[in-house]
Amino acid sequence: MRLTPRPMAPEFAPPYQDLKYMAPLSQERAAVLSKFVASNASGCVLDFGCGWAELLIETLEQGHDLTAIGYDLESDGISHGRTVAEQRGVGDRLEFVVGNALESLPDQAGGVFCIGASQIWGASVEENQPLDYRCALTAIRDLLQPGLPLVFGDGIWTAQPTPEAIAPLAGRLDEFVFLPSLLEIASECGFVVMRTHQASLDEWDEFESGFTAGYARWLADNPADHPDRAEVAAKLARQTGAYYNGYREILGMAYLQLLAV
Ligand SMILES: C[S@@+](CC[C@H](N)C(=O)[O-])C[C@H]1O[C@@H](n2cnc3c(N)ncnc32)[C@H](O)[C@@H]1O
């Protein structure tokens, strides 16, 4: 039987080529977050949804007695994280688990990062349910002895959501909460808030630009009559439209420096 070769999907540069972190997060703010964990953690620091583990690497560079485990679904990001960890001299203290973090949860942690990954414990993103911060915070609290740190980051509303903002997200006004509600939830789940951060518009613009840079570069690098051009242009237009005509200045990102109590 003769098999017709399947057309190759267009390939884009990996996100770590254009982004330092897979979140709207500046290096300055990341330095504050990693310093907080490095100076309050003890033993093994976990990062749920670590991406390419840049925050864990920065934490290990400061906390020389610490070890760490990064969990993520994406093997590409983890391979990159492994290489960078070796280059920066912390590879022997950093392990990775590729796959659903829920399937290999430890029963304790010396400190935790969880940034943009609350859905690990709640409903999956595809279900378009409200983000279940409480479920994630309760599960993480169970891993920590009092006094140990958690950096928790996730989406919040920073302005009243509009129909244009929610359309490319889960399509619901209650997908996220405002910052005061998130602070209350953190406290009800057994944490004290040591410091609150909210991503700036610059951090968001940089993140969104980095996120779409792979599509933009593909369009710049490929000929005008490439058969995939329309598809790639549509991806770029969809994402930039979702942001600039939709959730920019409405979807925010909070980072909380928490200690278990
Ligand atoms: C918004 S990104 C944040 C990445 C990283 N924390 C950072 O700040 O650079 C969320 C990450 O969570 C990962 N993720 C989502 N669900 C997961 C699951 N069930 N288990 C492990 N990782 C998961 C995704 O693959 C993604 O890399």
CSV table of C-alpha atoms and ligand atoms in Angstrom, one decimal:
chain,number,residue,atom,x,y,z
A,1,MET,CA,0.0,0.0,0.0
A,2,ARG,CA,1.3,3.4,-0.9
A,3,LEU,CA,1.1,5.9,2.0
A,4,THR,CA,0.6,9.6,1.2
A,5,PRO,CA,3.0,11.5,3.4
A,6,ARG,CA,1.2,13.7,5.9
A,7,PRO,CA,2.0,17.4,5.5
A,8,MET,CA,4.4,18.7,8.1
A,9,ALA,CA,2.9,21.1,10.6
A,10,PRO,CA,4.7,24.4,10.6
A,11,GLU,CA,7.5,24.4,13.3
A,12,PHE,CA,8.0,27.4,15.5
A,13,ALA,CA,11.0,28.5,17.6
A,14,PRO,CA,10.5,27.2,21.2
A,15,PRO,CA,9.1,29.8,23.6
A,16,TYR,CA,12.4,29.9,25.7
A,17,GLN,CA,14.1,31.5,22.7
A,18,ASP,CA,12.0,34.7,23.2
A,19,LEU,CA,11.0,34.5,26.8
A,20,LYS,CA,13.0,34.3,30.0
A,21,TYR,CA,10.0,32.9,31.9
A,22,MET,CA,6.7,31.4,30.7
A,23,ALA,CA,4.8,34.1,32.5
A,24,PRO,CA,4.4,37.9,32.5
A,25,LEU,CA,7.4,38.2,34.9
A,26,SER,CA,10.4,40.5,34.7
A,27,GLN,CA,13.9,39.4,35.8
A,28,GLU,CA,13.8,42.0,38.6
A,29,ARG,CA,10.6,40.6,40.0
A,30,ALA,CA,11.8,37.0,39.5
A,31,ALA,CA,14.9,37.8,41.5
A,32,VAL,CA,12.8,38.9,44.5
A,33,LEU,CA,10.7,35.7,44.3
A,34,SER,CA,13.6,33.4,44.0
A,35,LYS,CA,15.4,35.2,46.9
A,36,PHE,CA,12.3,34.8,49.0
A,37,VAL,CA,12.2,31.0,48.4
A,38,ALA,CA,16.0,30.5,48.7
A,39,SER,CA,16.1,32.3,52.0
A,40,ASN,CA,13.1,30.5,53.6
A,41,ALA,CA,13.2,27.0,52.1
A,42,SER,CA,14.9,24.0,53.6
A,43,GLY,CA,15.7,20.7,51.7
A,44,CYS,CA,13.9,20.2,48.4
A,45,VAL,CA,12.1,23.0,46.6
A,46,LEU,CA,9.4,21.9,44.1
A,47,ASP,CA,8.1,23.8,41.1
A,48,PHE,CA,4.7,22.6,39.8
A,49,GLY,CA,4.5,23.6,36.1
A,50,CYS,CA,8.1,24.6,36.0
A,51,GLY,CA,8.4,25.3,32.3
A,52,TRP,CA,12.1,25.3,31.6
A,53,ALA,CA,12.8,25.8,35.4
A,54,GLU,CA,14.5,29.2,35.2
A,55,LEU,CA,13.1,30.1,38.6
A,56,LEU,CA,14.3,26.9,40.2
A,57,ILE,CA,17.8,27.4,38.7
A,58,GLU,CA,17.9,31.0,40.1
A,59,THR,CA,16.8,29.6,43.5
A,60,LEU,CA,19.5,26.9,43.5
A,61,GLU,CA,22.2,29.5,42.6
A,62,GLN,CA,21.3,31.4,45.8
A,63,GLY,CA,20.5,28.5,48.1
A,64,HIS,CA,23.6,26.3,48.0
A,65,ASP,CA,22.1,23.7,50.5
A,66,LEU,CA,18.9,23.3,48.5
A,67,THR,CA,17.9,20.7,46.0
A,68,ALA,CA,14.9,21.0,43.7
A,69,ILE,CA,12.4,19.1,41.5
A,70,GLY,CA,10.6,20.6,38.5
A,71,TYR,CA,7.4,19.1,37.2
A,72,ASP,CA,6.0,19.8,33.8
A,73,LEU,CA,4.1,18.2,31.0
A,74,GLU,CA,6.4,19.6,28.3
A,75,SER,CA,9.5,17.5,27.7
A,76,ASP,CA,11.0,20.2,25.3
A,77,GLY,CA,11.1,22.8,28.0
A,78,ILE,CA,12.5,20.4,30.5
A,79,SER,CA,15.3,19.3,28.2
A,80,HIS,CA,16.2,22.9,27.8
A,81,GLY,CA,16.1,23.4,31.6
A,82,ARG,CA,18.4,20.4,32.1
A,83,THR,CA,21.0,21.9,29.7
A,84,VAL,CA,20.9,25.3,31.3
A,85,ALA,CA,21.1,23.9,34.8
A,86,GLU,CA,24.2,22.0,33.9
A,87,GLN,CA,25.8,25.1,32.3
A,88,ARG,CA,25.0,27.1,35.4
A,89,GLY,CA,26.5,24.5,37.8
A,90,VAL,CA,23.3,23.4,39.5
A,91,GLY,CA,22.4,20.4,37.4
A,92,ASP,CA,23.5,17.9,40.1
A,93,ARG,CA,20.9,19.4,42.5
A,94,LEU,CA,18.0,19.7,40.1
A,95,GLU,CA,15.7,16.8,39.0
A,96,PHE,CA,12.8,16.8,36.7
A,97,VAL,CA,9.5,14.9,36.4
A,98,VAL,CA,7.9,15.0,32.9
A,99,GLY,CA,4.2,14.4,33.0
A,100,ASN,CA,1.1,15.2,35.0
A,101,ALA,CA,2.4,16.4,38.4
A,102,LEU,CA,-0.6,14.9,40.1
A,103,GLU,CA,0.6,11.4,39.3
A,104,SER,CA,3.9,11.8,41.1
A,105,LEU,CA,3.2,14.2,44.0
A,106,PRO,CA,5.6,13.9,46.9
A,107,ASP,CA,4.2,14.1,50.5
A,108,GLN,CA,6.4,17.0,51.6
A,109,ALA,CA,8.3,19.9,50.2
A,110,GLY,CA,10.9,22.3,51.6
A,111,GLY,CA,9.5,25.2,49.6
A,112,VAL,CA,7.2,25.5,46.5
A,113,PHE,CA,6.7,27.5,43.3
A,114,CYS,CA,3.4,27.2,41.5
A,115,ILE,CA,3.1,29.8,38.8
A,116,GLY,CA,0.2,29.6,36.3
A,117,ALA,CA,-0.4,26.0,37.1
A,118,SER,CA,-3.3,25.9,39.6
A,119,GLN,CA,-5.2,23.8,37.0
A,120,ILE,CA,-3.0,20.9,38.1
A,121,TRP,CA,-5.4,20.4,41.0
A,122,GLY,CA,-8.6,21.9,39.7
A,123,ALA,CA,-10.6,21.4,36.5
A,124,SER,CA,-8.5,21.3,33.3
A,125,VAL,CA,-8.3,24.5,31.2
A,126,GLU,CA,-10.4,22.8,28.5
A,127,GLU,CA,-13.4,22.6,30.9
A,128,ASN,CA,-13.7,26.4,31.0
A,129,GLN,CA,-14.4,26.3,34.7
A,130,PRO,CA,-13.5,29.1,37.2
A,131,LEU,CA,-9.9,28.8,38.2
A,132,ASP,CA,-9.8,26.8,41.5
A,133,TYR,CA,-7.1,28.6,43.5
A,134,ARG,CA,-8.4,27.1,46.7
A,135,CYS,CA,-7.9,23.5,45.5
A,136,ALA,CA,-4.3,24.3,44.5
A,137,LEU,CA,-3.4,26.2,47.6
A,138,THR,CA,-4.9,23.6,49.9
A,139,ALA,CA,-3.0,20.8,48.2
A,140,ILE,CA,0.3,22.7,48.4
A,141,ARG,CA,-0.3,23.7,52.0
A,142,ASP,CA,-0.5,20.0,52.9
A,143,LEU,CA,3.1,19.6,51.6
A,144,LEU,CA,4.6,22.3,53.7
A,145,GLN,CA,5.6,22.6,57.4
A,146,PRO,CA,4.8,25.9,59.0
A,147,GLY,CA,7.3,28.6,58.1
A,148,LEU,CA,8.1,27.2,54.7
A,149,PRO,CA,7.6,29.3,51.6
A,150,LEU,CA,5.3,29.2,48.6
A,151,VAL,CA,5.5,31.5,45.6
A,152,PHE,CA,2.0,31.3,44.1
A,153,GLY,CA,1.3,33.0,40.8
A,154,ASP,CA,-1.9,33.0,38.8
A,155,GLY,CA,-4.3,35.0,36.8
A,156,ILE,CA,-6.6,37.6,38.4
A,157,TRP,CA,-8.9,40.3,37.0
A,158,THR,CA,-7.4,43.7,37.3
A,159,ALA,CA,-10.5,45.4,35.8
A,160,GLN,CA,-14.1,44.4,35.3
A,161,PRO,CA,-14.0,41.8,32.5
A,162,THR,CA,-15.7,42.7,29.2
A,163,PRO,CA,-17.3,40.4,26.6
A,164,GLU,CA,-14.2,41.0,24.4
A,165,ALA,CA,-11.8,40.0,27.2
A,166,ILE,CA,-13.5,36.8,28.2
A,167,ALA,CA,-14.3,35.6,24.7
A,168,PRO,CA,-10.7,34.2,24.0
A,169,LEU,CA,-10.4,33.0,27.6
A,170,ALA,CA,-13.0,30.7,29.3
A,171,GLY,CA,-15.9,32.9,28.2
A,172,ARG,CA,-17.0,33.5,31.8
A,173,LEU,CA,-16.9,36.5,34.1
A,174,ASP,CA,-16.0,34.3,37.1
A,175,GLU,CA,-13.0,32.6,35.6
A,176,PHE,CA,-10.7,34.7,37.8
A,177,VAL,CA,-11.1,36.7,41.1
A,178,PHE,CA,-9.8,40.1,41.9
A,179,LEU,CA,-6.6,40.4,44.1
A,180,PRO,CA,-8.4,41.1,47.5
A,181,SER,CA,-10.3,37.8,47.1
A,182,LEU,CA,-7.1,35.9,46.2
A,183,LEU,CA,-5.5,37.2,49.4
A,184,GLU,CA,-8.4,36.0,51.4
A,185,ILE,CA,-8.3,32.6,49.8
A,186,ALA,CA,-4.6,32.3,50.6
A,187,SER,CA,-5.2,33.1,54.2
A,188,GLU,CA,-8.1,30.7,54.5
A,189,CYS,CA,-5.9,28.0,53.0
A,190,GLY,CA,-3.3,28.3,55.8
A,191,PHE,CA,-0.8,30.9,54.6
A,192,VAL,CA,0.3,34.4,55.6
A,193,VAL,CA,1.1,36.8,52.8
A,194,MET,CA,4.6,38.2,53.1
A,195,ARG,CA,4.4,40.3,49.9
A,196,THR,CA,2.0,40.8,47.1
A,197,HIS,CA,3.0,41.5,43.5
A,198,GLN,CA,0.9,42.3,40.4
A,199,ALA,CA,2.5,42.0,36.9
A,200,SER,CA,2.8,45.4,35.2
A,201,LEU,CA,1.6,46.2,31.8
A,202,ASP,CA,5.2,46.1,30.5
A,203,GLU,CA,5.6,42.6,31.8
A,204,TRP,CA,2.4,41.6,30.1
A,205,ASP,CA,3.3,43.2,26.8
A,206,GLU,CA,6.7,41.6,26.9
A,207,PHE,CA,5.2,38.2,27.6
A,208,GLU,CA,2.6,38.4,24.9
A,209,SER,CA,5.2,39.6,22.4
A,210,GLY,CA,7.5,36.8,23.3
A,211,PHE,CA,4.6,34.3,23.1
A,212,THR,CA,3.8,35.3,19.5
A,213,ALA,CA,7.4,35.9,18.4
A,214,GLY,CA,7.7,32.4,17.1
A,215,TYR,CA,4.8,33.0,14.6
A,216,ALA,CA,6.2,36.4,13.7
A,217,ARG,CA,9.7,35.1,13.0
A,218,TRP,CA,8.2,32.2,10.9
A,219,LEU,CA,6.4,34.7,8.7
A,220,ALA,CA,9.6,36.8,8.3
A,221,ASP,CA,11.7,33.8,7.5
A,222,ASN,CA,9.4,32.0,5.0
A,223,PRO,CA,8.5,33.0,1.4
A,224,ALA,CA,5.2,34.8,0.7
A,225,ASP,CA,3.8,31.8,-1.2
A,226,HIS,CA,4.6,29.2,1.4
A,227,PRO,CA,1.5,26.9,1.7
A,228,ASP,CA,1.4,27.3,5.5
A,229,ARG,CA,1.5,31.1,5.4
A,230,ALA,CA,-2.2,31.7,5.8
A,231,GLU,CA,-2.4,29.3,8.8
A,232,VAL,CA,0.5,30.9,10.6
A,233,ALA,CA,-0.7,34.5,9.9
A,234,ALA,CA,-4.1,33.5,11.3
A,235,LYS,CA,-2.5,32.1,14.5
A,236,LEU,CA,-0.6,35.3,14.9
A,237,ALA,CA,-3.7,37.5,14.2
A,238,ARG,CA,-5.9,35.4,16.6
A,239,GLN,CA,-3.4,35.7,19.5
A,240,THR,CA,-2.6,39.4,19.1
A,241,GLY,CA,-6.3,40.2,18.6
A,242,ALA,CA,-7.2,38.2,21.7
A,243,TYR,CA,-4.7,40.3,23.7
A,244,TYR,CA,-4.8,43.8,22.2
A,245,ASN,CA,-8.6,43.9,21.5
A,246,GLY,CA,-9.5,41.7,24.4
A,247,TYR,CA,-7.9,41.0,27.8
A,248,ARG,CA,-5.0,43.5,27.8
A,249,GLU,CA,-5.3,45.5,31.1
A,250,ILE,CA,-8.1,43.2,32.3
A,251,LEU,CA,-6.4,39.9,32.8
A,252,GLY,CA,-3.7,40.4,35.4
A,253,MET,CA,-1.2,38.1,37.1
A,254,ALA,CA,-0.6,38.1,40.8
A,255,TYR,CA,2.5,36.7,42.5
A,256,LEU,CA,2.1,36.0,46.3
A,257,GLN,CA,5.1,35.4,48.6
A,258,LEU,CA,3.5,33.1,51.2
A,259,LEU,CA,4.6,31.3,54.3
A,260,ALA,CA,2.7,28.3,55.6
A,261,VAL,CA,1.2,28.8,59.1
B,1,LIG,C1,2.1,29.4,32.6
B,1,LIG,S1,3.3,28.1,32.5
B,1,LIG,C2,4.4,28.6,33.8
B,1,LIG,C3,5.8,28.0,33.6
B,1,LIG,C4,6.8,28.4,34.7
B,1,LIG,N1,6.2,28.2,36.0
B,1,LIG,C5,7.3,29.8,34.6
B,1,LIG,O1,6.8,30.7,35.3
B,1,LIG,O2,8.1,30.1,33.7
B,1,LIG,C6,2.4,26.8,33.2
B,1,LIG,C7,3.1,25.4,33.0
B,1,LIG,O3,2.4,24.4,33.7
B,1,LIG,C8,2.5,23.2,33.0
B,1,LIG,N2,1.4,22.3,33.4
B,1,LIG,C9,0.1,22.4,33.2
B,1,LIG,N3,-0.6,21.4,33.7
B,1,LIG,C10,0.3,20.6,34.3
B,1,LIG,C11,0.3,19.3,34.9
B,1,LIG,N4,-0.9,18.7,35.2
B,1,LIG,N5,1.4,18.8,35.4
B,1,LIG,C12,2.6,19.4,35.2
B,1,LIG,N6,2.7,20.5,34.6
B,1,LIG,C13,1.6,21.1,34.1
B,1,LIG,C14,2.5,23.6,31.6
B,1,LIG,O4,3.1,22.7,30.7
B,1,LIG,C15,3.3,25.0,31.6
B,1,LIG,O5,4.6,24.8,31.3
